[in-house]
Coordinates of C-alpha atoms and ligand atoms in Angstrom, one line a residue:
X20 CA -22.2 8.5 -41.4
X21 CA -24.9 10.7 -41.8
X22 CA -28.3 9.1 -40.1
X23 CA -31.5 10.3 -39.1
X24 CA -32.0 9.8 -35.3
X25 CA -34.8 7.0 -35.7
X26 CA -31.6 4.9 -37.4
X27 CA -29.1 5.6 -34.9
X28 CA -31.3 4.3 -31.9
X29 CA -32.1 1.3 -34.7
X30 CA -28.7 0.3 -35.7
X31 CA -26.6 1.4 -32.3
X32 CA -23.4 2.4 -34.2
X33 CA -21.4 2.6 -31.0
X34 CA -17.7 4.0 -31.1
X35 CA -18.5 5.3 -35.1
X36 CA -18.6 9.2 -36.4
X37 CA -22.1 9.7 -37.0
X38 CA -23.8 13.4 -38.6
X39 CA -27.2 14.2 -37.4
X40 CA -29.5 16.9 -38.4
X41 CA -32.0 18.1 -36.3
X42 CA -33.4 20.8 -34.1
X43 CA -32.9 21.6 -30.1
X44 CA -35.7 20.4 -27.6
X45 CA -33.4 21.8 -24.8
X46 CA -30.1 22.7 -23.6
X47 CA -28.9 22.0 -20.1
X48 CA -25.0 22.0 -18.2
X49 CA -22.8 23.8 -16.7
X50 CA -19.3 25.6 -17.2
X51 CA -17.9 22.0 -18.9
X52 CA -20.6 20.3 -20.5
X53 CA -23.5 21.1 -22.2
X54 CA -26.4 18.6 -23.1
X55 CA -28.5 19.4 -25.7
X56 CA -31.6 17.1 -26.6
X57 CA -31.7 17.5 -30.3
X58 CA -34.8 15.7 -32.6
X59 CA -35.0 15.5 -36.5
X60 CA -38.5 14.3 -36.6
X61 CA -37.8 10.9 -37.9
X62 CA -39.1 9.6 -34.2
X63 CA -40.4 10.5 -30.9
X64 CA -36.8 10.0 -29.0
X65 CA -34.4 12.8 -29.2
X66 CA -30.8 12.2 -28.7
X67 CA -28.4 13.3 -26.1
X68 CA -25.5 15.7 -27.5
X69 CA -22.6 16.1 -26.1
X70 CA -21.0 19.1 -26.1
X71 CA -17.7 20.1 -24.0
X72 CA -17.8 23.5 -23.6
X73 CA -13.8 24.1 -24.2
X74 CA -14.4 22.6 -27.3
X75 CA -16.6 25.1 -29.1
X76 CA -17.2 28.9 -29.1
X77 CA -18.8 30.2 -26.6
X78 CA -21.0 32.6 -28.5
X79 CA -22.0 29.5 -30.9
X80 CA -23.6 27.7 -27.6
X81 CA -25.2 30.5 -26.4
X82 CA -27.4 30.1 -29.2
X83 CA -28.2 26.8 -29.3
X84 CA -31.5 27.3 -27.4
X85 CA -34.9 26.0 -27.8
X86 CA -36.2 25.7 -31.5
X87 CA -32.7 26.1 -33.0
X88 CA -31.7 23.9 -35.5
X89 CA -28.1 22.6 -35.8
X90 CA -26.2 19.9 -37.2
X91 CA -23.7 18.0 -35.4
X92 CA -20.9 15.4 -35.8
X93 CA -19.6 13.2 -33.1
X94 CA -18.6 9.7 -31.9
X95 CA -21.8 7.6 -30.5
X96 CA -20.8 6.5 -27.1
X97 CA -22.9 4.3 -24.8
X98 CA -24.3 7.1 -22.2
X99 CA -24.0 6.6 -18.4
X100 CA -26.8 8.9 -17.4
X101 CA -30.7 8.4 -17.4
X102 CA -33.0 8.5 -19.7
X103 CA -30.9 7.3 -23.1
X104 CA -28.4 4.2 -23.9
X105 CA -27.1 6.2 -26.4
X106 CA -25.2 9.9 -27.0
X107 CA -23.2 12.0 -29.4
X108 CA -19.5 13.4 -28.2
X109 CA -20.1 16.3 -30.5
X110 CA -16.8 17.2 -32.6
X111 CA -18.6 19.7 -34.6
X112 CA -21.3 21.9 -34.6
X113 CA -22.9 23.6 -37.3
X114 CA -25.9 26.6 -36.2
X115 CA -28.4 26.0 -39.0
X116 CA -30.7 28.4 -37.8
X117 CA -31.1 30.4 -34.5
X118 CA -34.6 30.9 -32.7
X119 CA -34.8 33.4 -30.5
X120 CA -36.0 32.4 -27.3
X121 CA -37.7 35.6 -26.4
X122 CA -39.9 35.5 -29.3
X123 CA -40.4 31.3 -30.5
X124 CA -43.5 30.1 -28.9
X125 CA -42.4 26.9 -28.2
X126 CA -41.0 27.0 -25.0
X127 CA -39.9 23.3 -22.8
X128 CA -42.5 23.9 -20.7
X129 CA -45.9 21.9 -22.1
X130 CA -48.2 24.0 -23.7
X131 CA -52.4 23.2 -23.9
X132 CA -53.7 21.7 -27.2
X133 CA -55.7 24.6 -27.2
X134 CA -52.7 27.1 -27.5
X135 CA -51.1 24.9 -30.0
X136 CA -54.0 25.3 -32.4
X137 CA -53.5 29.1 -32.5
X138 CA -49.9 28.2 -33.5
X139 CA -50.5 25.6 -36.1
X140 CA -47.2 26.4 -38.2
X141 CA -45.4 25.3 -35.6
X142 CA -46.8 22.8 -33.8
X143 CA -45.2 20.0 -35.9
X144 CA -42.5 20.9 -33.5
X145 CA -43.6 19.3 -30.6
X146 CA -43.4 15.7 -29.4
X147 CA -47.4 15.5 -29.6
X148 CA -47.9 16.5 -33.0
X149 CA -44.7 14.0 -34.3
X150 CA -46.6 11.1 -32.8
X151 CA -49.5 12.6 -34.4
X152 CA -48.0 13.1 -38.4
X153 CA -46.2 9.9 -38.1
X154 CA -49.1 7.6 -37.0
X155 CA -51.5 9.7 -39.8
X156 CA -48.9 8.5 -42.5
X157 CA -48.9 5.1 -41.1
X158 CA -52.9 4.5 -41.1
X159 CA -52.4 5.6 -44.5
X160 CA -50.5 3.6 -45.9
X161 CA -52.1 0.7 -43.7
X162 CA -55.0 1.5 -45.7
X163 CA -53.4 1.1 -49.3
X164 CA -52.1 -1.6 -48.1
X165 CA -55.0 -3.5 -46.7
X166 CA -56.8 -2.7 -50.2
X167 CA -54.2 -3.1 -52.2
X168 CA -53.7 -6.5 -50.8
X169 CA -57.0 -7.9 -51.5
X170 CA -56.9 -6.5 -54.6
X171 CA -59.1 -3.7 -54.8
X172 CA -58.5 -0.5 -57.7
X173 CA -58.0 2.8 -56.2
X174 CA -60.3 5.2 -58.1
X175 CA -59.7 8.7 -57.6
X176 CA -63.0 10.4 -57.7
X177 CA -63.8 14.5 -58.4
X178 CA -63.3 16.9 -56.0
X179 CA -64.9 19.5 -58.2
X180 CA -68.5 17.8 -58.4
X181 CA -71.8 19.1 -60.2
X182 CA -74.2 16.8 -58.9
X183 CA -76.0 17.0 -55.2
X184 CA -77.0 13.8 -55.3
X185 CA -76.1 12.6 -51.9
X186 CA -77.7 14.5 -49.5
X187 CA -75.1 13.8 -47.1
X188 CA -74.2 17.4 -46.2
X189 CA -74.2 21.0 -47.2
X190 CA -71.9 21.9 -49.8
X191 CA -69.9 24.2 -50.3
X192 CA -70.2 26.4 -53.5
X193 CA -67.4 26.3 -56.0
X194 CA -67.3 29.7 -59.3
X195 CA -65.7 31.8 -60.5
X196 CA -68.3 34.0 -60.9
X197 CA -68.1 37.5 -59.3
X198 CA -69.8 36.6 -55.8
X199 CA -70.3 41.0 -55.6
X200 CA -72.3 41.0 -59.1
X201 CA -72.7 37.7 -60.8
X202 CA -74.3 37.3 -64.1
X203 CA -78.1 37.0 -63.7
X204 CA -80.8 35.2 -66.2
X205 CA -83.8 37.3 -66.8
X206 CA -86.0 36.0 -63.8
X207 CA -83.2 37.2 -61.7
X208 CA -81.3 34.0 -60.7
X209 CA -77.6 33.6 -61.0
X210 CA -76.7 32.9 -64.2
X211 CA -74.6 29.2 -64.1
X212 CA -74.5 28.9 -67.6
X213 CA -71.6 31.8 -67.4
X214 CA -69.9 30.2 -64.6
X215 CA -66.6 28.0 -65.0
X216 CA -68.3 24.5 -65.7
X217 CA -71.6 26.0 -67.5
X218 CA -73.6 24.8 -63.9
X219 CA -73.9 24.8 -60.5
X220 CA -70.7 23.0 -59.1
X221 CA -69.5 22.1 -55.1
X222 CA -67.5 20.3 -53.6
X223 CA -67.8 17.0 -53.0
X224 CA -69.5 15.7 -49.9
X225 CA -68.6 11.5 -50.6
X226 CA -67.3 9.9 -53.6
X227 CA -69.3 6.9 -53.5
X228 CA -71.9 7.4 -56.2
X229 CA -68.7 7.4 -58.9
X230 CA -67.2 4.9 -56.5
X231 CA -70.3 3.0 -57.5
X232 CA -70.4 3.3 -61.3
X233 CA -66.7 1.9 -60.9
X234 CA -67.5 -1.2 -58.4
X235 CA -70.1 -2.0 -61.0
X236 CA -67.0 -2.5 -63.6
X237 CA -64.0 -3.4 -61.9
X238 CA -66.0 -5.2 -59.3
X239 CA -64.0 -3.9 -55.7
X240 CA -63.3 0.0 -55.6
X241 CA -61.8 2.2 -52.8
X242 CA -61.3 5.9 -52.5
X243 CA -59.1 8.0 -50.3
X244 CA -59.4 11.4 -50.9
X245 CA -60.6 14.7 -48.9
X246 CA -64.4 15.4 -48.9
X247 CA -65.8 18.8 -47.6
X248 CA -69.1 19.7 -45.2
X249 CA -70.7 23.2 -45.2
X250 CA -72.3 22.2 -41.9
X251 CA -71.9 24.8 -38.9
X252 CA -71.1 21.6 -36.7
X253 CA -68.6 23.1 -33.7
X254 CA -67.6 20.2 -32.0
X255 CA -64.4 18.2 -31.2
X256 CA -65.6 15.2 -33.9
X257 CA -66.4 17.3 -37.0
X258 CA -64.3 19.2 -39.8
X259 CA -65.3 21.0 -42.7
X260 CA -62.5 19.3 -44.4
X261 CA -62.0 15.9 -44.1
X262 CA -60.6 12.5 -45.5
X263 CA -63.0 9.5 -46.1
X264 CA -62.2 6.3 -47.7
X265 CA -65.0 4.7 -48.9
X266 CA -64.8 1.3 -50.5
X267 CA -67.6 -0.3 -52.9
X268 CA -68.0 -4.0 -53.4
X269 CA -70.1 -5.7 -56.0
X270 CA -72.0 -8.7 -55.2
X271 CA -71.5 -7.8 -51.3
X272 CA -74.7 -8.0 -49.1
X273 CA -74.8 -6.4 -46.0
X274 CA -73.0 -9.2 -43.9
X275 CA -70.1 -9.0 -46.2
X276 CA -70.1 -5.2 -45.9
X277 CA -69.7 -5.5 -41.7
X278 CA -67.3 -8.1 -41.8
X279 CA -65.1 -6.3 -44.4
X280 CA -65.2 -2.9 -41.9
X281 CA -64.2 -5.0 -38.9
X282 CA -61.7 -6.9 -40.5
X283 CA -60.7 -3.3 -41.7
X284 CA -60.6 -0.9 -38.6
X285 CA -59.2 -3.6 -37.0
X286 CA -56.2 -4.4 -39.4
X287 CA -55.3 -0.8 -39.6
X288 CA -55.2 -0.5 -35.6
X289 CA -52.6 -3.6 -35.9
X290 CA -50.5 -2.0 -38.0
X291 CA -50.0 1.0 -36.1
X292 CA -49.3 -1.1 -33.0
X293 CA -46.8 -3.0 -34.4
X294 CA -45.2 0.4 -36.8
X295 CA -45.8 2.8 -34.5
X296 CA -45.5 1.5 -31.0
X297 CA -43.4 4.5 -29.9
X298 CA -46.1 6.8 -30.9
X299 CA -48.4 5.1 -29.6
X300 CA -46.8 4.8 -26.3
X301 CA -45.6 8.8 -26.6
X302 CA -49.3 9.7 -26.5
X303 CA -50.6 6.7 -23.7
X304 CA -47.8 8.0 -21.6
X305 CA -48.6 11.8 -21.6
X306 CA -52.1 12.1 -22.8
X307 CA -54.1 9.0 -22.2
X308 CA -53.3 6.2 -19.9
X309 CA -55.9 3.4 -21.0
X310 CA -54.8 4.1 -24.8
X311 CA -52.8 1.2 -25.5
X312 CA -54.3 -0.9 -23.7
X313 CA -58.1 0.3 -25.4
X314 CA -56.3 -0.7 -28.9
X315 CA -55.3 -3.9 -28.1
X316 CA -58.8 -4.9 -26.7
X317 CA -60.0 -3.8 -29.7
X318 CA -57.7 -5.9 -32.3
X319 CA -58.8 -8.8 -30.0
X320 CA -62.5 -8.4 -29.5
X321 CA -65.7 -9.2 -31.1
X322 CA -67.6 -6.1 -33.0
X323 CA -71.3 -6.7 -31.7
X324 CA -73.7 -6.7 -34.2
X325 CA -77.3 -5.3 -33.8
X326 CA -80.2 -3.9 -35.0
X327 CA -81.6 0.3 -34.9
X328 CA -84.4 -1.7 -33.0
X329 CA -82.5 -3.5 -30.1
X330 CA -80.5 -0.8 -29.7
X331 CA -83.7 1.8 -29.4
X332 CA -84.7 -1.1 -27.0
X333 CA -81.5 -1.3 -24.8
X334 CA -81.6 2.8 -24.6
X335 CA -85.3 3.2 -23.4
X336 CA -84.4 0.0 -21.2
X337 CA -81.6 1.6 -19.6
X338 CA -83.6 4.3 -17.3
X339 CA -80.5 6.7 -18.0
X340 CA -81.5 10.5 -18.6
X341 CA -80.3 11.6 -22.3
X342 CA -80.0 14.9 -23.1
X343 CA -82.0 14.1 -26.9
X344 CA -85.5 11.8 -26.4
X345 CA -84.5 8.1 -27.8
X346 CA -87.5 7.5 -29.7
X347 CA -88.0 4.8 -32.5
X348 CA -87.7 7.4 -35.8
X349 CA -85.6 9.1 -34.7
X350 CA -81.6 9.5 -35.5
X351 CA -79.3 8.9 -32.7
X352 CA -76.9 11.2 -31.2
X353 CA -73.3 10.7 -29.9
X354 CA -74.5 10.6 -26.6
X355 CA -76.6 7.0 -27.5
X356 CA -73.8 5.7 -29.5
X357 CA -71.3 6.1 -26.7
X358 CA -73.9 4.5 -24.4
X359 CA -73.8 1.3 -26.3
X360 CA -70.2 1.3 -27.0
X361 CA -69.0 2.6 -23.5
X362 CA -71.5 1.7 -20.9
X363 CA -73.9 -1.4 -22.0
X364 CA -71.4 -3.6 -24.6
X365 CA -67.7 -2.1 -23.4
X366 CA -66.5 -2.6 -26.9
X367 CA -67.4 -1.5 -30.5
X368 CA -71.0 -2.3 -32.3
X369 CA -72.5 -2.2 -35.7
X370 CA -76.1 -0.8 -36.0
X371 CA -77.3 -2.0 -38.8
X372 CA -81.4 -1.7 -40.3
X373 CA -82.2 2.1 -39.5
X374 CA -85.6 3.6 -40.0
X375 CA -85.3 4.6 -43.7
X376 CA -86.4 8.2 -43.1
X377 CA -83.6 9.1 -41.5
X378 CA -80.9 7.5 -44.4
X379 CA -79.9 8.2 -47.7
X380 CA -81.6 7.2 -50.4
X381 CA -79.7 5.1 -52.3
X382 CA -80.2 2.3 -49.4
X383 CA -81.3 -1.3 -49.9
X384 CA -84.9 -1.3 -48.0
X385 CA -86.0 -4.1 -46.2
X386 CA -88.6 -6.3 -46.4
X387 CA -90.3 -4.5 -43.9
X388 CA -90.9 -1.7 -45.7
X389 CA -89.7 0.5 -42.6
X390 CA -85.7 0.0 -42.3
X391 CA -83.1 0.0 -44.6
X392 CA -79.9 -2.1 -44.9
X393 CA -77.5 0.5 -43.2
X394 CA -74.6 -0.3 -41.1
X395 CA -73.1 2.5 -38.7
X396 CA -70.2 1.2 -36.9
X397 CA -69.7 2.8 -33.6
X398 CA -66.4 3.4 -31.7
X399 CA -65.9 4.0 -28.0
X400 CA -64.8 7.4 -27.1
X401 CA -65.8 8.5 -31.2
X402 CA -69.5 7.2 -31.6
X403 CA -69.7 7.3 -35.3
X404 CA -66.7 5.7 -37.1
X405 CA -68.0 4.2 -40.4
X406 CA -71.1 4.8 -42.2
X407 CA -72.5 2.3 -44.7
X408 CA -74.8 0.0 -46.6
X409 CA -76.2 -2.8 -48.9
X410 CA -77.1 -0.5 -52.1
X411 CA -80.4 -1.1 -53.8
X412 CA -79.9 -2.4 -56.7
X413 CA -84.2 -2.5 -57.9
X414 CA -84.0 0.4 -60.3
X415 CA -88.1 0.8 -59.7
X416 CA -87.8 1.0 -56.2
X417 CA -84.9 3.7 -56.4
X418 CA -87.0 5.4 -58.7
X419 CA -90.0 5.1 -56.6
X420 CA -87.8 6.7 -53.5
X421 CA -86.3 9.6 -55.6
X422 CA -89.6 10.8 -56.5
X423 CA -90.9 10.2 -52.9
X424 CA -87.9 12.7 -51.7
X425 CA -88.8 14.8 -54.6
X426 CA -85.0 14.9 -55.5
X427 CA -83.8 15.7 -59.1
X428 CA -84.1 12.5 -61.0
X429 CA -82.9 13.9 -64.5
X430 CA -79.4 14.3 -62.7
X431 CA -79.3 11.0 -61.5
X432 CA -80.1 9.5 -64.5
X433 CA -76.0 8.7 -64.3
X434 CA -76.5 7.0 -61.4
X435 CA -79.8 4.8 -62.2
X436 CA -77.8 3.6 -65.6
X437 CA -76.1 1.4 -63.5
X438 CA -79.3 -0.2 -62.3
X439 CA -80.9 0.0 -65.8
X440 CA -77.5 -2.6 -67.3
X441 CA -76.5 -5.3 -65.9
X442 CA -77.3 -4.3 -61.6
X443 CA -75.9 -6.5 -59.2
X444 CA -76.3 -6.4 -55.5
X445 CA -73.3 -4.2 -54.1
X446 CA -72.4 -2.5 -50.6
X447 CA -69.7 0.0 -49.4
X448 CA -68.8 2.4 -46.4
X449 CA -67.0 5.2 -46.0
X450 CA -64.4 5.3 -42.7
X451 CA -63.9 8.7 -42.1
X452 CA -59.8 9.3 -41.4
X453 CA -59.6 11.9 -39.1
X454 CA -62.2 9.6 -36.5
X455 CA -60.1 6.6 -36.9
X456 CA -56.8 9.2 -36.2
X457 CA -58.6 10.4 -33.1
X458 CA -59.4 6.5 -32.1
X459 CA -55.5 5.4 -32.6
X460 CA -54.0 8.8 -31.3
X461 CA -56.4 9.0 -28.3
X462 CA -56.7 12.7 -29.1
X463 CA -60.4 13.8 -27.6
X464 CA -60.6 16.9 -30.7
X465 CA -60.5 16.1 -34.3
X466 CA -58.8 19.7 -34.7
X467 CA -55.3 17.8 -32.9
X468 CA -55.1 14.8 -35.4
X469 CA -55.2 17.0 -39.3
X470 CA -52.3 19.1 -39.7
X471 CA -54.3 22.4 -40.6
X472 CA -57.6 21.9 -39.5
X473 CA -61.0 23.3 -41.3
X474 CA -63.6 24.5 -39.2
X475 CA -66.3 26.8 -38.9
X476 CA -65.2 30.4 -38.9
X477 CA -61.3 28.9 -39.5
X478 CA -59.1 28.0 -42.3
X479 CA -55.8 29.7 -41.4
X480 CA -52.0 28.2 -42.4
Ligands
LIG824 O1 -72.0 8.7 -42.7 P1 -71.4 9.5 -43.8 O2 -72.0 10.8 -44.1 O3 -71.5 8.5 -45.1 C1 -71.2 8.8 -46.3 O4 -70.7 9.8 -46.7 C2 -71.3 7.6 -47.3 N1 -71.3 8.2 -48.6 C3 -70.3 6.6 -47.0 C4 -70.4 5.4 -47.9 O5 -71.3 4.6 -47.7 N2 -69.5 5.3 -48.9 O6 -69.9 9.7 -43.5 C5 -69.0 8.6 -43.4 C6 -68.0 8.8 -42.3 C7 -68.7 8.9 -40.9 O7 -69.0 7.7 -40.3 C8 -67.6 9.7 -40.1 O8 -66.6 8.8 -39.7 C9 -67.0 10.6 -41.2 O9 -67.3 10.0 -42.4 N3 -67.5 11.9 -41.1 C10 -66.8 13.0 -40.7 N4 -65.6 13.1 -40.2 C11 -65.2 14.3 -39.8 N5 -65.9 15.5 -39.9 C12 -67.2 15.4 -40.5 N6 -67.9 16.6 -40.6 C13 -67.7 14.1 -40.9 N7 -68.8 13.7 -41.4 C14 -68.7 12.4 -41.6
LIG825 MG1 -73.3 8.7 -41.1

């Protein structure tokens, strides 16, 4: 029977022949017996192998060290010693591939998440990063699944995108043009019109403004694609390339918006718990102790609900020393979010009615004329988790704002068609992937939860 390791500690096929595929964690024994704790990726357990050392040639288990990868057949006997229920009396061995132990980098002795990142190739290898993959394809597909079950289209917007509409971050310049000598028009600019496209052309920062146009057919939208920031931000919560899912909702207001994200976050949290519990407890165990616990608080609890205003309130109240002034106006910084989250409310909060100054435009504003209907839903340990909003729908006031911001309104004449026919209130967020990863994995750097990380002055592997 040939199994994958995850299916043999599933199934328990004790007293049968089972084949296994994987490669060696460690080796251990003496003169008779060797034990070598072999792992094929399929889950965080490895499995004990058996190996008598009459039984096979010597030169053979000399190189089954560390990193090797071999493939072995053997009868699945209930073990006697710690630490497993279950081993493989190895019959046969097959040596795959060697890895020289003077030379592969992962040695059994645990190694700093900053080392691993130098050796991204390989760190799918370890224990950490296994727990790490597996749990990123399970929010995943949590996340199709949570859509997909209330019926929402998956629309896959560009990538390739000729409009900087957004605002919600540099960009980062896509040609073909000769960067050394491009084409230039007679005042001296760089020619677009002889570029690929015929324009100016980035990648994308969001794909909710199509996400829009298509909530404003099919009614509920999502996307889930990678969306790219030119910004030089060098800290353990940013990437230059990242993954966003962004669902749009005709005929949502703003309540609807927040209770959709909740409902959301937490459903996807739920699901790992109950697919990925070995992960999970992988990562409590070695990395963070209050992990598991911090999840299922969070499945369970309440997100509080407040406004820009209460919160700038509750901040100037608190008589704590921030590094960045809280003042009304301004924009908050991790350091405030993670005082509301972590110190005054001990659970997660949605900020909703910012100053509109400091939002995008395409914001429903308020009857106050000063705030806008945004909702920032804020995560301990992470701050910012989800942005979003109720959209305005009044094409004269989004008019009225795009001039006021002196942005390009001839390219969002797109955009303001939906207004123009048939507009409908509508609201979405966009939940970006990596946060959420660092939230479930407990990892404290966004660069530990992507597989080949993006990042200022890096884009190696
Ligand atoms: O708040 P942001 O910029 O909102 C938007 O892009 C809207 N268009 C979303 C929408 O309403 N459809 O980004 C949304 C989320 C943030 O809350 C954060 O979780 C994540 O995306 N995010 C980043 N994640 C990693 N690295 C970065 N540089 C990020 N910038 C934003
Ligand atoms: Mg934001």
């Amino acid at each position: 029977m040939k199994l994958r390791i995850a299916e043999i500690l599933k199934e328990m096929p004790v007293g049968k022949e089972v084949s296994v595929k994987g490669w060696v964690r460690t080796k251990r024994g003496n003169n008779a017996v060797n034990f070598i704790a072999l792992n094929d990726g399929s889950i965080v357990h490895s499995i004990q192998v058996v190996a008598d050392v009459a039984k096979f040639d010597e030169n053979l288990l000399k190189n089954i060290t560390t990193g090797a990868c071999i493939a072995v057949s053997g009868e699945l006997t209930t073990s006697l010693g710690k630490g497993q229920s279950v081993e493989i009396q190895a019959n046969t061995i097959e040596l795959l591939g060697t890895a020289n132990p003077e030379t592969y980098p992962l040695q059994k002795k645990g190694h700093s998440m900053e080392f691993l990142r130098t050796i991204a190739h390989l760190r799918p290898r370890t224990n950490y990063f296994g727990c790490v993959l597996r749990l990123r394809h399970a929010l995943a597909f949590a996340i199709h699944n949570f859509f997909n079950s209330k019926g929402f289209v998956y629309i896959h917007t560009p990538i390739i995108t000729g409009a900087d509409c957004e605002g919600a971050g540099e960009m980062f310049e896509v040609t073909t043009l000769d960067v050394g000598n491009p084409p230039r028009t007679e005042q001296g600019n760089v020619d677009y019109s002889k570029d690929f496209f015929g324009k100016e052309t980035h990648l994308t920062v969001s794909g909710q403004l199509n996400g829009e146009l298509c909530a404003m057919a099919l009614g509920n939208i999502y996307t889930f694609g990678p969306t790219f920031r030119a910004e030089n931000s060098n800290t353990p919560r940013h990437l230059a390339e990242f993954w966003m899912i962004e669902p749009e909702m005709a005929f949502y207001e703003l309540e609807d918006n927040m209770q959709l994200a909740e409902e959301f976050i937490k459903y996807c949290i739920k699901y790992a718990l109950e697919h990925n519990l070995d992960d999970i407890r992988f990562l409590n165990d070695m990395f963070d102790n209050e992990l598991l616990q911090r999840l299922m608080d969070t499945v369970d609890t309440e997100f509080v609900r407040l406004t820009y205003t209460q919160a700038i309130d509750i901040l100037l109240q608190s008589g704590k020393k921030f590094e960045f002034k809280v003042e009304w106006g301004t924009d908050l910084q991790s350091e405030h979010e993670r005082y509301l989250v972590e110190n005054h409310f001990h659970k997660p909060v949605i900020l909703i009615d910012y100053p509109k100054e400091i939002k995008a435009f395409y914001m429903k504003q308020n009857q106050d004329g000063k705030t806008v209907r945004a909702m920032d839903v804020l995560f301990p340990k992470i701050g910012e988790i989800i942005g979003g909003s109720q959209r305005e729908e009044n094409l004269e006031k989004l008019q009225q704002i795009i001039k006021e911001r002196q942005m390009n309104e001839a390219e969002l004449e797109f955009y303001l068609d939906t207004r123009r026919f048939g507009t409908a209130p509508h609201s979405g967020f966009g939940l970006g992937f990596e946060r959420l990863m660092l939230f479930v994995t407990g990892m404290s750097n966004i660069r530990d939860v992507i597989p080949f990380p993006r990042t200022p002055q890096n884009a190696d592997y």
